């Protein structure tokens, strides 16, 4: 090796040893003695080589697929970095094959088995973006075999609850805020202080138009995934499928059907129907249940930033049951848990309606975002929205216990921000609640889009007589001005109670957002989840405030109290004082009252008006 290359290599080794820390999901649950005992039980010295036997300068090779099937690629061992993380080692190798030298580190090579002296040493797992040299970090095989010791039950609820977001259920739920918190969280972050990164496993997206992919990619990349468009083709079948062997492509089909999203890596080792791959974690959540399949590589896209494999998934053959720091571990024949999702889209610029049928993986961290991405892909398939548009939508989240979250509404000039946020927020809260496991059975979404603006505001409120007597009717005329200055009049009548005391009262005219805010302030218990059943009820309440209605409220004095979810109106004052004692664990609130009339306007009202009414004797 030329002297300049030797110096550069030693500098890289020092940087790796001092600055790079491998991302870890959790420390090993096994003690060192137990860990060694288990590794010794599966260790085959003729099949595997230990890190202590590896020396700088040794020749090596890896098996991987660059588009022409599994091939050998020559490597040279540079050095070994011990305790790069507590109890973790790494082997540094440089690719000497001219194809490796052309591409540099390649996303999708994660898990490519590395052999030294004919024995398996580990898997390609780490690299450097913008690297001009094919420098890789190798996860030793003993650390990968350790992942197989974890009890991955493969159940639908196997994903670690600790890995999911924890929402504050002591306050009224905010679906939009839950969605924002969820979608702005990076799941697959791989950056390290030294500039090295885990080789990303490309998330191959197919079945979408270029315009639809652009919208989906932004959502996925915000969460840390390396989204890559790939040719669609037919839905994969088991016929003619290549076996999962070392060096073959290993994929996780997170979304299947009319829209497909597949994570692509490489198989490292196969033992007794068990698959080891990637050489690093995917999400690092321990026991899990993700679909496992083979894959086909079309080619490698060479890039200065990060070269990547381009490919597709084949038929599902099992499930990834453990996702840990050293590898992902799957079992052939295991059944992954998927949720059927149906999206029906009716666009003004498309002939007829189109229905997209998909299966989405069941996972507390992935399902909400993947459903949102599938929805984005479906609605943008026929192009972007015009600047002025409206969307009518209906959604249903059916649960295994027979309950459901059902909502319908209208949105204007916001693409699918509101319906997408509502479905994401609802699924996030359901699947990450602290009360009970929410078994989502199926998801349906209907979207109808028109090229018209229906935004409006209250132009005027005219009260026929602001002074009324108990039992009389308040008559008002509300003028709503919509886009292009079109005005519409709406007659509103509200009956004054016979026993209402004299005095001044507020007559409120509210759009949907103002009305929901008033409800949350006056009756917050309707939106607080104290148990699983209350969460289902709160979601249905929060998601079903129609935006095309005008809410007219005559606000009355509080009467009685509210205790948790119990409304106790007209409660005698002596009893109310007892229940309102500061010594009680559950605080009591005044029982809010109002008389309500709702008017359908066909437009989205964004503001409010309040007028004063005098009740006389």
XYZ file of C-alpha atoms in Angstrom:
617
model
C 0.000 0.000 0.000
C 1.402 3.481 -0.861
C 2.720 5.435 2.123
C 0.090 8.195 1.708
C -2.715 5.643 1.871
C -1.197 4.055 5.007
C -1.125 7.432 6.791
C -4.684 8.234 5.745
C -5.896 4.832 6.924
C -4.234 5.208 10.351
C -5.837 8.647 10.765
C -9.234 7.171 10.011
C -8.648 4.419 12.555
C -7.753 6.938 15.269
C -10.800 9.072 14.456
C -13.000 6.015 14.572
C -11.603 4.884 17.916
C -11.803 8.284 19.602
C -14.908 9.908 18.209
C -17.355 7.342 16.859
C -19.938 5.854 19.140
C -22.257 3.222 17.773
C -25.947 4.018 18.286
C -27.350 1.630 20.858
C -30.920 0.941 21.775
C -30.430 -0.568 25.220
C -27.724 -2.379 27.183
C -27.695 -6.133 27.005
C -30.056 -7.793 29.419
C -27.636 -10.716 29.845
C -24.791 -10.822 32.323
C -21.311 -11.352 30.859
C -21.059 -14.926 32.138
C -24.495 -15.945 30.887
C -23.848 -14.201 27.576
C -20.587 -16.067 27.064
C -22.216 -19.364 27.999
C -24.922 -18.916 25.410
C -22.477 -17.819 22.708
C -20.269 -20.843 23.441
C -23.312 -23.066 22.963
C -23.817 -21.896 19.363
C -20.203 -21.125 18.503
C -18.577 -23.171 15.754
C -14.871 -22.424 15.436
C -14.819 -23.871 11.923
C -17.692 -21.616 10.883
C -16.970 -18.383 12.781
C -13.842 -16.363 13.580
C -13.468 -14.343 16.775
C -12.345 -10.725 16.890
C -9.220 -11.722 18.832
C -8.111 -13.851 15.862
C -8.422 -10.960 13.396
C -5.261 -8.962 12.652
C -4.601 -5.833 10.581
C -3.590 -6.597 7.015
C -5.581 -9.815 6.716
C -7.453 -10.428 3.482
C -11.239 -10.671 3.651
C -14.285 -10.649 1.419
C -17.991 -9.994 1.750
C -21.031 -11.379 -0.002
C -23.635 -8.982 -1.308
C -25.873 -8.280 -4.308
C -25.029 -5.359 -6.581
C -27.704 -6.284 -9.130
C -26.270 -9.459 -10.633
C -26.983 -11.815 -7.760
C -24.786 -12.619 -4.777
C -21.101 -11.973 -5.499
C -17.785 -11.834 -3.636
C -16.206 -8.420 -2.999
C -12.615 -8.318 -1.756
C -11.714 -6.432 1.451
C -8.617 -5.677 3.529
C -8.654 -5.578 7.342
C -7.332 -2.238 8.610
C -7.646 -2.634 12.367
C -9.840 -3.688 15.288
C -11.408 -1.159 17.661
C -12.121 -2.704 21.066
C -14.793 -1.333 23.423
C -16.013 1.183 20.897
C -19.055 1.048 23.157
C -19.132 -0.847 26.456
C -18.798 -4.510 25.544
C -18.854 -3.732 21.797
C -16.095 -4.107 19.234
C -15.716 -3.213 15.572
C -13.537 -4.412 12.709
C -12.439 -1.801 10.185
C -12.187 -2.986 6.584
C -11.434 -1.279 3.286
C -13.019 -2.451 0.061
C -10.419 -3.333 -2.587
C -12.851 -4.463 -5.277
C -13.043 -1.782 -7.979
C -16.852 -1.767 -7.780
C -16.644 -0.892 -4.089
C -14.060 1.774 -4.869
C -16.439 3.307 -7.407
C -19.470 3.469 -5.116
C -17.985 4.007 -1.653
C -20.153 2.846 1.285
C -23.544 1.692 0.002
C -26.892 1.937 1.797
C -28.475 -1.500 1.652
C -25.180 -3.344 2.236
C -26.030 -3.478 5.955
C -25.666 -7.098 6.982
C -23.443 -8.196 4.097
C -21.468 -11.094 5.647
C -17.701 -10.617 5.946
C -15.439 -13.693 5.798
C -11.828 -13.926 6.953
C -9.876 -17.132 6.311
C -13.099 -18.661 5.056
C -14.932 -18.097 8.354
C -17.725 -15.627 9.107
C -16.378 -12.608 11.007
C -19.438 -10.344 11.046
C -21.391 -7.953 8.852
C -20.862 -4.614 7.134
C -22.694 -2.105 9.316
C -21.095 1.374 9.359
C -19.691 3.879 6.926
C -19.075 7.563 6.246
C -21.228 9.745 3.984
C -19.220 11.647 1.356
C -16.433 9.092 1.834
C -14.216 8.699 -1.247
C -13.015 5.318 0.009
C -15.114 2.204 0.661
C -14.319 2.206 4.385
C -16.664 0.050 6.467
C -17.147 -0.871 10.098
C -18.009 -4.524 10.728
C -20.171 -5.766 13.601
C -18.585 -8.992 14.939
C -20.633 -12.143 14.458
C -20.732 -13.023 18.175
C -22.534 -9.734 18.881
C -25.043 -10.552 16.160
C -25.659 -14.085 17.431
C -26.371 -12.603 20.857
C -29.515 -10.978 19.446
C -30.991 -14.434 18.926
C -30.959 -14.998 22.690
C -33.670 -12.354 23.216
C -37.176 -13.737 23.643
C -38.939 -12.177 20.673
C -42.486 -13.384 21.104
C -43.613 -11.911 17.798
C -46.951 -10.861 19.277
C -48.766 -7.778 18.082
C -47.874 -6.016 21.287
C -44.264 -7.150 21.369
C -42.821 -3.734 20.599
C -41.442 -2.075 23.682
C -43.914 0.363 25.165
C -40.989 2.287 26.568
C -39.907 3.103 23.029
C -43.162 4.786 22.138
C -44.072 8.358 22.920
C -45.817 9.070 26.198
C -48.612 11.606 25.949
C -50.052 13.552 28.893
C -53.471 11.968 29.330
C -54.199 13.990 32.476
C -55.132 16.948 30.259
C -57.766 17.217 27.525
C -56.379 15.392 24.494
C -55.200 17.472 21.536
C -55.215 15.301 18.413
C -53.345 17.823 16.265
C -50.622 18.300 18.884
C -50.244 14.535 19.269
C -49.791 14.203 15.503
C -47.189 16.958 15.385
C -45.251 15.506 18.305
C -45.300 12.092 16.681
C -44.331 13.038 13.128
C -41.499 15.389 14.126
C -39.738 12.616 16.053
C -36.776 10.926 14.366
C -37.071 7.162 14.642
C -34.069 6.063 12.643
C -31.427 8.646 13.537
C -27.923 7.359 12.794
C -25.543 10.328 13.096
C -22.525 10.050 15.395
C -20.035 12.544 16.710
C -17.264 11.345 14.432
C -19.266 11.678 11.253
C -19.735 7.936 10.821
C -23.229 6.578 10.440
C -24.919 3.244 10.524
C -25.366 2.230 6.907
C -28.972 3.271 6.311
C -31.367 0.640 5.077
C -33.159 2.320 2.157
C -36.932 2.570 2.471
C -37.974 1.667 -1.072
C -41.265 3.305 -2.071
C -43.237 2.142 -5.111
C -46.740 2.371 -6.529
C -46.743 6.192 -6.474
C -46.467 8.893 -9.101
C -43.434 11.235 -8.883
C -45.636 13.995 -7.432
C -47.129 11.669 -4.818
C -43.682 10.330 -3.900
C -42.385 13.870 -3.320
C -45.005 14.455 -0.620
C -44.479 11.036 0.976
C -40.670 11.269 0.987
C -40.689 14.456 3.046
C -42.724 12.798 5.801
C -40.541 9.680 5.894
C -37.206 11.501 5.749
C -38.282 13.775 8.621
C -38.408 10.632 10.756
C -34.909 9.559 9.726
C -35.709 7.111 6.922
C -33.788 7.112 3.638
C -36.765 7.111 1.269
C -35.920 5.964 -2.268
C -38.352 5.705 -5.209
C -38.197 2.382 -6.985
C -39.959 0.879 -10.014
C -43.338 -0.553 -9.068
C -44.060 -3.833 -10.789
C -46.594 -6.437 -9.728
C -47.297 -7.380 -6.136
C -44.610 -9.946 -5.152
C -45.501 -13.630 -4.994
C -43.685 -16.629 -3.556
C -43.304 -18.256 -6.977
C -39.668 -18.373 -8.127
C -38.474 -16.544 -5.019
C -34.787 -16.833 -4.150
C -34.019 -18.304 -0.707
C -32.746 -16.186 2.161
C -29.053 -17.082 2.306
C -25.977 -15.104 3.440
C -25.461 -12.180 1.065
C -29.042 -12.177 -0.208
C -31.305 -9.166 0.149
C -33.372 -8.999 3.345
C -36.399 -6.699 3.283
C -39.109 -5.624 5.703
C -42.313 -4.803 3.770
C -43.828 -2.181 6.069
C -46.601 -1.356 3.573
C -47.844 -3.819 0.962
C -50.562 -3.710 -1.681
C -51.279 -0.852 -4.085
C -48.675 1.293 -2.277
C -45.475 -0.412 -1.115
C -42.742 0.634 1.313
C -39.932 -1.835 1.943
C -36.812 -1.575 4.100
C -33.795 -3.105 2.303
C -30.746 -4.708 3.912
C -28.768 -7.933 3.630
C -28.806 -11.399 5.221
C -25.733 -12.157 7.328
C -26.365 -15.648 8.684
C -29.017 -18.390 8.588
C -29.310 -20.978 11.388
C -32.128 -23.474 11.911
C -34.777 -21.338 10.192
C -33.565 -18.150 11.880
C -32.247 -15.139 9.969
C -29.639 -12.636 11.201
C -29.212 -9.429 9.241
C -28.302 -5.728 9.010
C -25.433 -5.783 11.539
C -27.216 -3.020 13.444
C -30.709 -2.278 14.693
C -33.591 -0.936 12.625
C -35.433 0.899 15.403
C -33.749 -0.887 18.291
C -36.892 -1.731 20.245
C -36.070 -5.306 21.240
C -38.913 -7.826 20.785
C -41.023 -6.802 17.826
C -43.129 -8.130 14.966
C -42.203 -6.831 11.518
C -42.725 -8.588 8.162
C -39.664 -10.377 6.755
C -39.093 -11.060 3.076
C -36.391 -11.537 0.492
C -35.628 -8.964 -2.144
C -34.342 -8.249 -5.598
C -31.626 -5.676 -6.319
C -31.839 -3.936 -9.688
C -28.614 -1.970 -9.421
C -26.530 0.305 -7.185
C -26.929 4.061 -7.585
C -23.531 5.648 -7.053
C -23.546 8.991 -5.237
C -20.995 11.306 -3.631
C -23.265 11.685 -0.613
C -24.523 8.129 -0.111
C -24.647 5.380 -2.706
C -27.671 3.125 -2.412
C -29.093 -0.120 -3.675
C -32.208 0.083 -5.820
C -34.490 -2.910 -5.511
C -37.812 -4.364 -4.453
C -39.250 -6.795 -1.957
C -40.368 -10.334 -2.689
C -43.116 -12.254 -0.878
C -43.268 -12.261 2.924
C -41.785 -15.482 4.342
C -41.638 -14.780 8.072
C -41.285 -12.085 10.698
C -38.524 -10.062 12.343
C -39.075 -10.874 16.008
C -36.086 -9.086 17.590
C -34.648 -5.674 16.685
C -31.552 -5.052 18.793
C -28.294 -3.126 18.604
C -26.233 -5.868 16.929
C -28.708 -7.107 14.321
C -32.273 -7.838 13.403
C -33.377 -11.422 13.980
C -36.226 -13.160 12.201
C -37.914 -16.527 12.004
C -39.039 -18.183 8.794
C -42.725 -19.091 8.909
C -43.567 -16.627 11.704
C -46.649 -14.567 10.932
C -46.334 -10.773 11.001
C -49.277 -8.667 12.129
C -50.627 -6.277 9.494
C -53.576 -3.862 9.463
C -55.748 -3.564 6.321
C -56.058 0.029 5.124
C -58.486 1.161 2.425
C -58.265 4.661 0.921
C -60.915 5.835 -1.538
C -60.109 9.009 -3.467
C -62.478 11.092 -5.605
C -60.688 14.032 -7.245
C -62.160 16.733 -9.445
C -59.438 16.144 -12.072
C -59.705 12.346 -12.218
C -62.197 10.139 -14.048
C -64.185 8.339 -11.377
C -62.952 7.241 -7.981
C -59.964 5.079 -7.171
C -59.518 2.821 -4.162
C -56.108 1.923 -2.748
C -55.972 -1.254 -0.678
C -52.894 -1.747 1.494
C -51.620 -3.686 4.475
C -49.676 -1.637 7.036
C -47.467 -3.116 9.745
C -48.870 -2.957 13.288
C -46.345 -1.030 15.383
C -46.815 1.746 17.932
C -44.094 3.883 16.376
C -44.562 3.111 12.676
C -48.267 2.607 11.993
C -49.476 6.236 12.413
C -46.799 7.658 10.111
C -47.111 4.896 7.513
C -50.891 5.315 7.326
C -50.428 9.078 6.901
C -47.851 8.458 4.165
C -50.146 6.016 2.350
C -52.950 8.589 2.536
C -50.632 11.270 1.111
C -49.567 8.989 -1.700
C -53.155 8.178 -2.634
C -54.520 11.735 -2.669
C -51.538 13.197 -4.561
C -51.436 10.418 -7.142
C -53.234 12.597 -9.695
C -51.121 15.683 -8.964
C -50.903 18.519 -6.470
C -53.913 20.415 -5.191
C -54.799 23.760 -6.757
C -54.251 26.796 -4.486
C -57.993 26.983 -3.816
C -59.589 23.679 -2.935
C -61.743 21.885 -0.406
C -61.748 18.323 0.896
C -64.613 16.334 2.338
C -63.438 13.250 4.181
C -64.675 10.355 6.300
C -62.507 8.030 8.363
C -63.064 4.910 10.446
C -60.638 3.179 12.798
C -62.277 -0.126 13.702
C -61.070 -1.931 16.839
C -61.107 -5.646 17.608
C -63.443 -5.150 20.563
C -66.213 -3.865 18.277
C -65.684 -0.182 19.069
C -64.518 2.349 16.528
C -63.285 5.890 16.046
C -65.368 7.454 13.278
C -65.199 11.028 12.077
C -66.037 13.136 9.058
C -65.285 16.744 8.262
C -64.324 19.327 5.676
C -61.032 21.125 5.128
C -60.086 23.995 2.805
C -56.823 25.143 1.221
C -54.615 22.989 3.485
C -53.908 19.920 1.302
C -54.399 16.969 3.664
C -52.850 18.628 6.709
C -56.058 18.377 8.741
C -57.289 14.875 7.768
C -53.726 13.527 7.827
C -53.066 15.069 11.225
C -56.334 13.686 12.612
C -55.701 10.103 11.507
C -52.071 10.277 12.686
C -52.974 11.841 16.028
C -55.826 9.429 16.692
C -53.685 6.366 15.929
C -50.783 7.766 17.971
C -52.965 8.274 21.041
C -54.706 4.929 20.624
C -51.582 2.852 20.091
C -49.502 4.614 22.766
C -52.074 4.909 25.536
C -51.157 3.778 29.084
C -54.480 2.053 29.770
C -54.885 -0.908 27.427
C -53.620 -2.244 24.117
C -55.640 -0.812 21.250
C -56.029 -3.620 18.717
C -56.756 -1.775 15.472
C -58.683 -4.112 13.194
C -58.981 -2.015 10.021
C -58.716 1.565 8.779
C -60.858 3.188 6.093
C -60.567 6.636 4.592
C -62.740 8.347 1.965
C -61.584 11.631 0.434
C -63.464 13.827 -2.016
C -61.707 16.890 -3.377
C -63.155 19.905 -5.217
C -61.402 22.890 -6.775
C -63.255 25.594 -4.850
C -62.602 27.805 -1.863
C -65.177 27.611 0.931
C -63.442 29.757 3.556
C -65.752 32.365 5.104
C -66.231 34.644 8.081
C -69.105 36.284 9.941
C -69.978 39.555 8.182
C -72.700 40.718 10.569
C -75.113 39.642 13.302
C -78.451 41.445 13.555
C -80.621 40.750 16.610
C -84.284 41.624 16.062
C -84.755 42.623 19.702
C -81.832 42.505 22.168
C -84.322 42.755 25.054
C -86.482 39.686 25.664
C -88.583 38.138 28.399
C -88.329 34.585 29.788
C -90.032 32.108 27.432
C -89.685 34.376 24.387
C -87.644 33.646 21.265
C -84.457 35.436 20.249
C -84.460 36.014 16.500
C -81.246 36.884 14.718
C -80.015 37.205 11.160
C -76.395 36.176 10.571
C -74.657 37.136 7.330
C -71.752 34.913 6.272
C -69.341 36.279 3.672
C -67.377 33.663 1.768
C -64.729 33.731 -0.919
C -65.281 36.231 -3.767
C -67.404 38.349 -1.375
C -70.471 36.147 -1.703
C -72.852 36.782 1.201
C -75.480 34.423 2.566
C -78.095 35.117 5.258
C -79.010 32.598 7.923
C -81.969 32.929 10.289
C -81.223 31.775 13.846
C -83.794 31.326 16.585
C -83.099 30.474 20.216
C -85.744 29.915 22.876
C -85.190 31.665 26.213
C -85.949 29.383 29.220
C -89.127 30.180 31.148
C -87.241 30.309 34.460
C -84.270 32.358 33.339
C -83.482 35.175 35.754
C -83.334 38.738 34.530
C -79.954 40.125 33.572
C -77.466 40.334 30.723
C -76.355 37.225 28.807
C -73.916 36.533 25.994
C -75.191 35.256 22.677
C -72.211 33.654 20.896
C -71.821 32.796 17.206
C -68.834 30.488 16.782
C -66.955 28.739 14.020
C -65.823 25.140 14.599
C -62.432 25.933 16.131
C -63.899 28.531 18.482
C -66.721 26.160 19.437
C -64.345 23.303 20.239
C -62.189 25.668 22.283
C -65.225 26.826 24.248
C -66.221 23.205 24.920
C -62.725 22.340 26.129
C -62.748 25.284 28.529
C -66.292 24.767 29.812
C -66.442 20.955 29.871
C -62.857 19.665 29.693
C -63.833 16.256 31.059
C -65.340 15.358 27.681
C -61.809 15.358 26.237
C -59.908 13.771 29.142
C -59.017 10.067 28.964
C -58.945 8.439 32.399
C -59.202 4.906 30.978
C -59.314 3.143 27.609
C -63.071 3.543 27.153
C -62.843 7.238 27.999
C -60.079 7.625 25.393
C -62.299 6.179 22.665
C -65.113 8.528 23.700
C -62.787 11.541 23.912
C -61.387 10.891 20.435
C -64.861 10.629 18.949
C -65.818 13.885 20.673
C -62.700 15.768 19.593
C -62.830 14.624 15.948
C -66.492 15.287 15.230
C -66.866 19.062 15.450
C -68.044 19.963 11.955
C -66.199 22.879 10.356
C -69.064 23.789 8.013
C -71.493 24.650 10.813
C -72.218 27.853 12.694
C -72.667 27.235 16.423
C -75.039 29.668 18.159
C -74.936 29.594 21.975
C -76.925 31.447 24.615
C -74.635 31.152 27.635
C -76.457 30.551 30.933
C -75.187 30.801 34.520
C -73.502 27.627 35.886
C -75.897 25.332 37.716
C -74.647 22.438 39.825
C -71.210 20.901 39.493
C -69.209 18.468 37.347
C -67.292 15.726 39.156
C -64.897 13.878 36.840
C -67.268 12.850 34.014
C -70.452 13.083 36.080
C -72.716 16.058 35.340
C -74.699 17.048 38.422
C -76.977 19.937 37.355
C -79.432 21.617 39.685
C -77.615 20.150 42.673
C -78.703 21.717 45.998
C -76.154 24.247 47.159
C -75.457 22.432 50.451
C -74.555 19.200 48.620
C -72.504 21.102 46.077
C -70.446 22.676 48.858
C -69.704 19.239 50.324
C -68.580 17.829 46.963
C -66.458 20.902 46.254
C -64.396 20.418 49.416
C -60.647 20.884 48.909
C -60.078 17.668 50.853
C -61.531 15.571 48.018
C -59.022 13.941 45.657
C -61.153 14.712 42.592
C -61.752 18.448 42.062
C -65.242 19.652 41.162
C -66.029 22.239 38.495
C -69.104 24.415 38.005
C -71.576 22.766 35.650
C -71.563 24.932 32.505
C -74.863 25.506 30.725
C -75.889 26.942 27.378
C -78.688 26.680 24.857
C -77.389 25.736 21.427
C -78.625 26.033 17.856
C -76.516 24.758 14.958
C -76.785 26.042 11.378
C -75.244 24.279 8.387
C -73.528 26.908 6.213
C -71.579 24.822 3.705
C -68.546 27.027 4.379
C -65.663 27.046 6.861
C -66.124 29.830 9.430
C -62.895 30.863 11.102
C -64.030 33.557 13.563
C -66.675 34.384 16.178
C -69.078 37.155 17.183
C -70.571 37.847 20.624
C -73.603 40.050 21.264
C -75.266 40.963 24.551
C -78.886 39.997 25.304
C -80.934 41.491 28.155
C -83.612 39.358 29.823
C -86.295 41.465 31.482
C -89.133 40.595 33.836
